[in-house]
Coordinates of C-alpha atoms and ligand atoms in Angstrom, one line a residue:
M1 CA 20.9 -47.6 -82.4
Q2 CA 17.5 -46.5 -80.9
I3 CA 17.6 -43.1 -82.4
D4 CA 16.4 -44.2 -85.9
K5 CA 13.5 -46.2 -84.5
K6 CA 10.1 -44.7 -84.4
D7 CA 8.1 -44.3 -81.2
I8 CA 5.4 -47.0 -81.7
R9 CA 2.8 -44.9 -79.8
A10 CA 2.9 -42.3 -82.6
L11 CA 1.0 -44.9 -84.7
S12 CA -2.8 -45.1 -84.7
K13 CA -4.5 -48.4 -84.3
Q14 CA -5.1 -48.6 -88.0
Q15 CA -1.5 -47.8 -88.8
L16 CA -0.5 -50.7 -86.4
R17 CA -2.9 -53.0 -88.2
D18 CA -1.5 -52.0 -91.5
F19 CA 2.1 -52.5 -90.3
F20 CA 1.3 -56.1 -89.4
T21 CA -0.4 -56.7 -92.7
A22 CA 2.6 -55.4 -94.5
Q23 CA 4.8 -57.8 -92.5
G24 CA 2.6 -60.7 -93.8
D25 CA 1.0 -61.1 -90.4
Q26 CA -2.6 -60.7 -89.4
S27 CA -4.1 -57.3 -88.8
F28 CA -5.6 -58.2 -85.4
R29 CA -2.0 -58.3 -84.0
G30 CA -2.2 -54.5 -84.4
N31 CA -5.2 -54.4 -82.0
Q32 CA -3.3 -56.6 -79.5
V33 CA -0.3 -54.4 -79.5
Y34 CA -2.4 -51.3 -79.3
E35 CA -4.1 -52.6 -76.2
W36 CA -0.8 -53.4 -74.6
L37 CA 0.5 -49.9 -75.3
W38 CA -2.5 -47.9 -74.2
S39 CA -4.9 -49.9 -71.9
K40 CA -2.2 -52.0 -70.2
G41 CA 0.6 -49.4 -70.3
A42 CA 3.3 -51.8 -71.4
H43 CA 6.8 -50.3 -71.4
R44 CA 8.6 -53.3 -73.0
F45 CA 7.7 -55.4 -76.0
D46 CA 8.8 -58.4 -73.9
D47 CA 5.8 -57.8 -71.6
M48 CA 3.4 -58.5 -74.6
T49 CA 2.9 -62.1 -73.6
N50 CA 0.3 -63.0 -76.1
L51 CA 2.7 -62.3 -79.0
S52 CA 5.3 -64.8 -80.1
K53 CA 9.0 -64.3 -79.4
N54 CA 9.6 -63.6 -83.0
T55 CA 6.9 -60.9 -83.2
R56 CA 8.2 -59.2 -80.1
Q57 CA 11.7 -59.2 -81.6
M58 CA 10.4 -57.8 -84.9
L59 CA 8.7 -55.0 -83.0
E60 CA 11.9 -54.4 -81.0
D61 CA 13.9 -54.1 -84.3
N62 CA 11.5 -51.5 -85.7
F63 CA 10.2 -49.4 -82.8
V64 CA 10.8 -48.0 -79.4
I65 CA 8.3 -47.4 -76.6
N66 CA 9.1 -44.0 -75.2
H67 CA 7.8 -43.4 -71.8
I68 CA 8.2 -40.9 -69.0
H69 CA 10.0 -41.5 -65.8
V70 CA 9.2 -39.8 -62.5
D71 CA 12.6 -38.1 -61.9
Q72 CA 11.6 -36.5 -58.7
M73 CA 8.4 -36.3 -56.6
Q74 CA 7.6 -33.8 -53.9
R75 CA 4.6 -33.9 -51.5
S76 CA 3.2 -30.8 -50.1
E77 CA 1.8 -30.6 -46.6
D78 CA -1.7 -30.0 -48.1
G79 CA -1.5 -33.3 -50.0
T80 CA -0.5 -31.8 -53.4
V81 CA 2.1 -33.9 -55.2
K82 CA 4.4 -32.5 -57.8
N83 CA 6.3 -34.7 -60.3
A84 CA 9.3 -33.8 -62.3
L85 CA 9.1 -36.1 -65.3
R86 CA 12.0 -37.0 -67.4
L87 CA 11.2 -37.5 -71.1
H88 CA 12.9 -39.9 -73.4
D89 CA 15.3 -37.2 -74.6
G90 CA 16.3 -36.1 -71.1
L91 CA 14.1 -33.0 -71.0
I92 CA 11.9 -32.4 -67.9
V93 CA 8.3 -31.3 -67.5
E94 CA 6.2 -31.1 -64.4
S95 CA 2.8 -32.3 -63.5
V96 CA 0.8 -31.9 -60.3
L97 CA -1.8 -33.9 -58.4
I98 CA -4.2 -31.6 -56.5
P99 CA -6.5 -33.4 -54.0
T100 CA -9.6 -31.7 -52.5
E101 CA -12.4 -33.2 -50.4
T102 CA -14.5 -34.0 -53.4
R103 CA -12.1 -34.5 -56.3
T104 CA -8.5 -35.2 -57.4
T105 CA -7.3 -33.1 -60.2
A106 CA -4.3 -33.6 -62.5
C107 CA -2.6 -30.5 -63.7
V108 CA -0.7 -31.5 -66.8
S109 CA 1.8 -29.8 -69.1
S110 CA 1.5 -29.5 -72.8
Q111 CA 4.9 -28.1 -73.8
V112 CA 8.5 -28.2 -72.4
G113 CA 8.7 -24.5 -71.4
C114 CA 6.4 -22.1 -73.1
S115 CA 6.4 -20.0 -76.2
L116 CA 4.4 -17.1 -74.6
D117 CA 5.9 -14.4 -72.4
C118 CA 3.5 -13.7 -69.5
N119 CA 5.6 -11.6 -67.2
F120 CA 4.1 -13.1 -64.0
C121 CA 4.7 -16.8 -64.9
A122 CA 7.8 -18.8 -64.1
T123 CA 7.4 -21.2 -67.0
A124 CA 7.6 -18.2 -69.5
R125 CA 11.2 -17.7 -68.4
L126 CA 12.2 -21.1 -69.8
K127 CA 11.1 -20.4 -73.4
R128 CA 9.6 -23.2 -75.4
M129 CA 11.9 -26.2 -76.0
R130 CA 9.5 -28.5 -77.7
N131 CA 5.9 -29.7 -77.8
L132 CA 4.9 -32.7 -75.9
N133 CA 3.8 -35.8 -77.9
P134 CA 0.3 -37.2 -77.3
D135 CA 1.8 -40.2 -75.4
E136 CA 3.8 -37.9 -73.1
I137 CA 0.6 -36.0 -72.2
Y138 CA -1.3 -39.2 -71.7
D139 CA 1.5 -40.7 -69.5
Q140 CA 1.3 -37.7 -67.2
V141 CA -2.3 -38.5 -66.6
V142 CA -1.7 -42.2 -66.0
S143 CA 1.1 -41.5 -63.5
I144 CA -1.1 -39.0 -61.6
D145 CA -4.0 -41.4 -61.6
K146 CA -1.7 -44.0 -60.0
E147 CA -0.6 -41.6 -57.4
S148 CA -4.1 -40.6 -56.7
R149 CA -5.1 -44.2 -56.0
F150 CA -2.0 -44.8 -53.9
Y151 CA -2.1 -41.7 -51.7
H152 CA -5.8 -40.9 -51.7
G153 CA -7.5 -44.2 -52.4
R154 CA -9.5 -42.9 -55.3
P155 CA -9.0 -42.5 -59.1
L156 CA -8.3 -39.2 -60.7
S157 CA -11.5 -37.2 -61.3
N158 CA -10.5 -34.2 -63.3
I159 CA -7.8 -32.9 -65.6
V160 CA -6.7 -29.3 -66.2
F161 CA -4.2 -28.3 -68.9
M162 CA -2.7 -25.6 -66.6
G163 CA 0.8 -27.0 -66.3
M164 CA 3.7 -25.9 -68.4
G165 CA 3.0 -24.5 -71.9
E166 CA 0.2 -23.2 -74.0
P167 CA -2.0 -26.1 -75.0
L168 CA -3.4 -24.4 -78.1
M169 CA 0.1 -23.9 -79.5
N170 CA 0.3 -27.7 -79.4
Y171 CA -3.3 -28.3 -80.4
N172 CA -3.1 -31.5 -82.4
N173 CA -1.1 -33.4 -79.8
V174 CA -3.3 -32.1 -77.0
L175 CA -6.4 -33.2 -78.9
S176 CA -5.0 -36.7 -79.6
A177 CA -4.0 -37.1 -76.0
I178 CA -7.6 -36.1 -74.9
E179 CA -9.0 -38.5 -77.4
M180 CA -7.0 -41.3 -75.8
I181 CA -7.8 -40.2 -72.3
T182 CA -11.5 -40.2 -73.0
S183 CA -11.6 -43.3 -75.1
E184 CA -12.6 -46.7 -73.7
E185 CA -9.3 -48.1 -74.8
G186 CA -7.5 -45.4 -72.8
L187 CA -8.8 -44.1 -69.5
G188 CA -12.5 -43.7 -70.4
M189 CA -12.8 -40.3 -68.7
S190 CA -15.6 -37.9 -69.5
P191 CA -14.5 -34.9 -71.5
K192 CA -16.7 -32.8 -69.2
R193 CA -14.0 -33.4 -66.5
I194 CA -11.2 -32.0 -68.6
T195 CA -10.5 -28.3 -68.9
V196 CA -8.1 -26.8 -71.4
S197 CA -6.7 -23.4 -70.3
T198 CA -5.5 -21.0 -72.9
S199 CA -4.0 -17.5 -72.7
G200 CA -6.5 -16.7 -75.5
I201 CA -5.3 -17.7 -78.9
S202 CA -8.5 -16.6 -80.8
K203 CA -8.0 -18.5 -84.0
M204 CA -7.5 -21.8 -82.1
I205 CA -10.6 -21.2 -79.9
K206 CA -12.6 -20.9 -83.1
K207 CA -11.0 -24.1 -84.4
M208 CA -11.9 -26.0 -81.3
A209 CA -15.5 -24.9 -81.6
D210 CA -15.5 -26.1 -85.2
D211 CA -14.0 -29.4 -84.2
G212 CA -16.8 -29.9 -81.8
V213 CA -14.7 -30.6 -78.8
K214 CA -16.5 -31.7 -75.6
F215 CA -14.0 -30.5 -73.0
K216 CA -14.3 -27.2 -71.1
L217 CA -12.5 -24.0 -71.9
A218 CA -10.7 -21.7 -69.5
V219 CA -9.2 -18.4 -70.6
S220 CA -6.4 -16.6 -68.7
L221 CA -7.8 -13.1 -69.0
H222 CA -6.1 -11.2 -66.1
S223 CA -7.3 -7.9 -67.6
A224 CA -10.1 -6.8 -69.9
V225 CA -8.2 -3.6 -70.6
E226 CA -6.2 -3.9 -73.7
E227 CA -3.2 -1.8 -72.7
I228 CA -2.9 -3.6 -69.3
R229 CA -3.2 -7.0 -70.9
N230 CA -0.5 -6.1 -73.5
E231 CA 1.8 -5.0 -70.7
I232 CA 1.6 -8.1 -68.5
M233 CA 1.1 -10.6 -71.4
P234 CA 3.1 -9.0 -74.2
F235 CA 2.3 -11.5 -76.9
T236 CA -1.4 -10.4 -76.7
K237 CA -0.4 -7.4 -78.9
N238 CA -1.0 -9.9 -81.7
F239 CA -4.2 -11.2 -80.1
P240 CA -6.5 -8.2 -79.4
L241 CA -9.4 -8.5 -77.0
T242 CA -12.0 -7.8 -79.7
D243 CA -10.7 -10.9 -81.5
L244 CA -10.8 -12.9 -78.3
R245 CA -14.4 -11.7 -77.6
K246 CA -15.5 -12.7 -81.1
A247 CA -13.8 -16.1 -80.8
L248 CA -15.5 -16.7 -77.4
E249 CA -18.9 -15.7 -78.8
Y250 CA -18.3 -18.2 -81.6
W251 CA -17.3 -20.9 -79.1
Y252 CA -20.4 -20.4 -77.0
Q253 CA -22.7 -20.3 -80.0
K254 CA -21.3 -23.6 -81.2
T255 CA -20.7 -25.5 -78.0
K256 CA -23.1 -23.9 -75.5
S257 CA -20.3 -24.4 -73.0
R258 CA -19.7 -21.7 -70.4
V259 CA -16.2 -20.2 -70.3
T260 CA -14.1 -19.8 -67.2
Y261 CA -12.0 -16.7 -66.9
E262 CA -8.8 -16.9 -64.8
Y263 CA -7.9 -13.7 -63.3
V264 CA -5.3 -12.6 -60.8
V265 CA -5.6 -9.2 -59.1
W266 CA -2.3 -7.4 -58.7
K267 CA -1.5 -4.3 -56.7
G268 CA -1.1 -1.2 -58.9
I269 CA -1.8 -3.2 -62.1
N270 CA -5.5 -4.2 -62.2
D271 CA -6.8 -3.1 -58.8
D272 CA -8.6 0.0 -60.0
A273 CA -12.3 0.7 -60.7
K274 CA -11.7 0.9 -64.4
S275 CA -10.3 -2.7 -64.5
I276 CA -13.3 -4.0 -62.5
E277 CA -15.7 -2.3 -64.8
A278 CA -13.9 -3.6 -67.9
L279 CA -14.1 -7.2 -66.5
V280 CA -17.8 -6.9 -65.8
K281 CA -18.4 -5.7 -69.3
F282 CA -16.3 -8.4 -70.9
C283 CA -18.1 -11.1 -68.8
K284 CA -21.4 -10.1 -70.4
Y285 CA -20.4 -11.1 -73.9
V286 CA -20.8 -14.9 -73.2
P287 CA -22.0 -17.0 -70.3
C288 CA -19.0 -17.4 -68.0
K289 CA -17.7 -17.6 -64.5
V290 CA -14.6 -16.0 -63.0
N291 CA -12.0 -17.7 -61.0
L292 CA -10.0 -15.1 -59.0
I293 CA -6.7 -16.9 -58.6
E294 CA -4.3 -16.2 -55.8
Y295 CA -1.0 -14.9 -57.1
N296 CA 2.0 -17.1 -56.5
P297 CA 5.0 -14.9 -56.3
I298 CA 7.8 -16.1 -58.6
D299 CA 10.6 -13.6 -58.1
D300 CA 11.6 -10.1 -57.3
G301 CA 8.3 -8.8 -56.2
M302 CA 7.5 -7.1 -59.5
F303 CA 3.9 -8.4 -59.1
Q304 CA 2.1 -8.5 -55.8
Q305 CA -1.3 -9.9 -55.0
A306 CA -3.8 -7.1 -54.3
D307 CA -5.3 -6.9 -50.8
E308 CA -8.6 -8.6 -49.7
K309 CA -10.5 -5.4 -49.9
T310 CA -9.8 -5.1 -53.7
I311 CA -10.7 -8.8 -54.3
N312 CA -13.9 -8.3 -52.4
A313 CA -14.7 -5.2 -54.6
Y314 CA -14.2 -7.5 -57.7
I315 CA -16.5 -10.1 -56.2
R316 CA -19.2 -7.6 -55.3
A317 CA -19.2 -6.0 -58.8
L318 CA -19.3 -9.4 -60.5
E319 CA -22.0 -10.9 -58.3
S320 CA -24.2 -7.8 -58.5
N321 CA -24.1 -8.3 -62.2
D322 CA -25.1 -12.0 -61.8
I323 CA -21.7 -13.3 -62.8
V324 CA -20.4 -16.2 -60.7
A325 CA -17.1 -15.5 -59.1
K326 CA -14.9 -17.8 -57.0
V327 CA -11.7 -17.1 -55.2
R328 CA -9.2 -20.0 -55.8
R329 CA -6.7 -20.5 -53.1
S330 CA -3.4 -21.9 -54.3
R331 CA -2.3 -25.4 -53.4
G332 CA 1.2 -26.9 -53.1
K333 CA 2.9 -23.5 -52.7
D334 CA 5.5 -24.9 -50.3
I335 CA 6.8 -27.2 -53.2
D336 CA 6.5 -24.6 -56.0
A337 CA 3.6 -26.6 -57.5
A338 CA 1.1 -23.8 -57.7
C339 CA 0.0 -22.0 -60.9
G340 CA 2.8 -20.3 -62.7
Q341 CA 5.5 -21.8 -60.5
L342 CA 6.4 -24.7 -62.7
A343 CA 9.9 -24.1 -63.9
N344 CA 12.1 -27.1 -63.3
K345 CA 13.9 -25.7 -60.4
E346 CA 15.5 -29.0 -59.8
A347 CA 16.4 -29.7 -63.3
Ligands
SAH401 N1 -0.8 -21.3 -71.0 C1 -2.1 -21.6 -70.4 C2 -2.0 -22.7 -69.3 C3 -0.8 -22.6 -68.3 S1 -0.9 -21.4 -67.1 C4 -2.8 -20.4 -69.9 O1 -2.2 -19.3 -70.0 O2 -3.9 -20.5 -69.5 C5 -2.2 -21.8 -66.0 C6 -2.8 -20.6 -65.3 O3 -1.9 -20.1 -64.3 C7 -3.1 -19.4 -66.2 O4 -4.3 -18.9 -65.8 C8 -2.0 -18.5 -65.8 O5 -2.3 -17.2 -66.2 C9 -1.8 -18.7 -64.4 N2 -0.6 -18.2 -63.8 C10 0.6 -18.1 -64.4 N3 1.5 -17.6 -63.5 C11 0.9 -17.5 -62.3 C12 1.3 -17.1 -61.0 N4 2.6 -16.7 -60.8 N5 0.4 -17.0 -60.1 C13 -0.9 -17.4 -60.3 N6 -1.3 -17.8 -61.5 C14 -0.5 -17.9 -62.5

């Protein structure tokens, strides 16, 4: 039965080398297998043609190679591609390919569902079912890279952890996946082209700074007024804005990397002068830019995007304080692939 066998991609290169030594074989076999698994993306031991039949059988007896299957793929009229990916245990996560003139971005998931409870997000309704393993995150990137080459004739250029889940609640696995994505044995991508988006888990932002990570940080702020933030993102009652501010100051001090704030402006929620003022003040703590994201309605109309006049008032206030602000239009809305819409509708 497969159930008792370990996923071979949970092993580091050294662990694979040790495994072969323990079998009385030579350690370099570990390197060969590692290369098959990661650089060459082998899904079957039988594909590892530079290993003997006996070795392949021995691996088959001890391990499985878990991998994701594209269960369903949808293409938007704007070129966005959404994949529903089936994991080895039957659960589904989603990932999105977002092409623009100059780049192709993979939006990847870090958890099945999400442990947080942002009221405006479809994924939050699913609750967290489990964390994704490093290889499951890595495979999302590989599959989107293939789609990017196929549909757009160019490799993937950027990755954002803005799919399902809270990446900092699955920190170790996200970090291992990024290590593999950036290593020469994996995809060799620059960490500067990777952005991890968090709802603002202060303790983990500090840890990332201590760990010397080289990727970029985005924080889903949505309000710099404590009571409003608590209302729309209830879990933030345990993560006050002053802690977030201190964590971000620490992050900047250690990494010198500018923070991006993601911010949606909603009618009757954060469309007032006090909210604008609070955001401007918050933006002065560390060098940053603000992405004003278009709201993607998910349900009953509880949240509604504010009008253009209000968005412009935000932009004016930010820019007159020398803070870079951009309006981010949503992509792939017709296939529910935009921010906050990932919720396994077809599962
Ligand atoms: N948990 C992480 C990453 C996933 S959400 C985080 O919170 O950052 C990715 C981004 O989409 C976040 O900025 C989130 O606040 C935003 N988002 C969630 N629901 C949305 C919606 N319905 N419309 C627009 N943006 C949304």
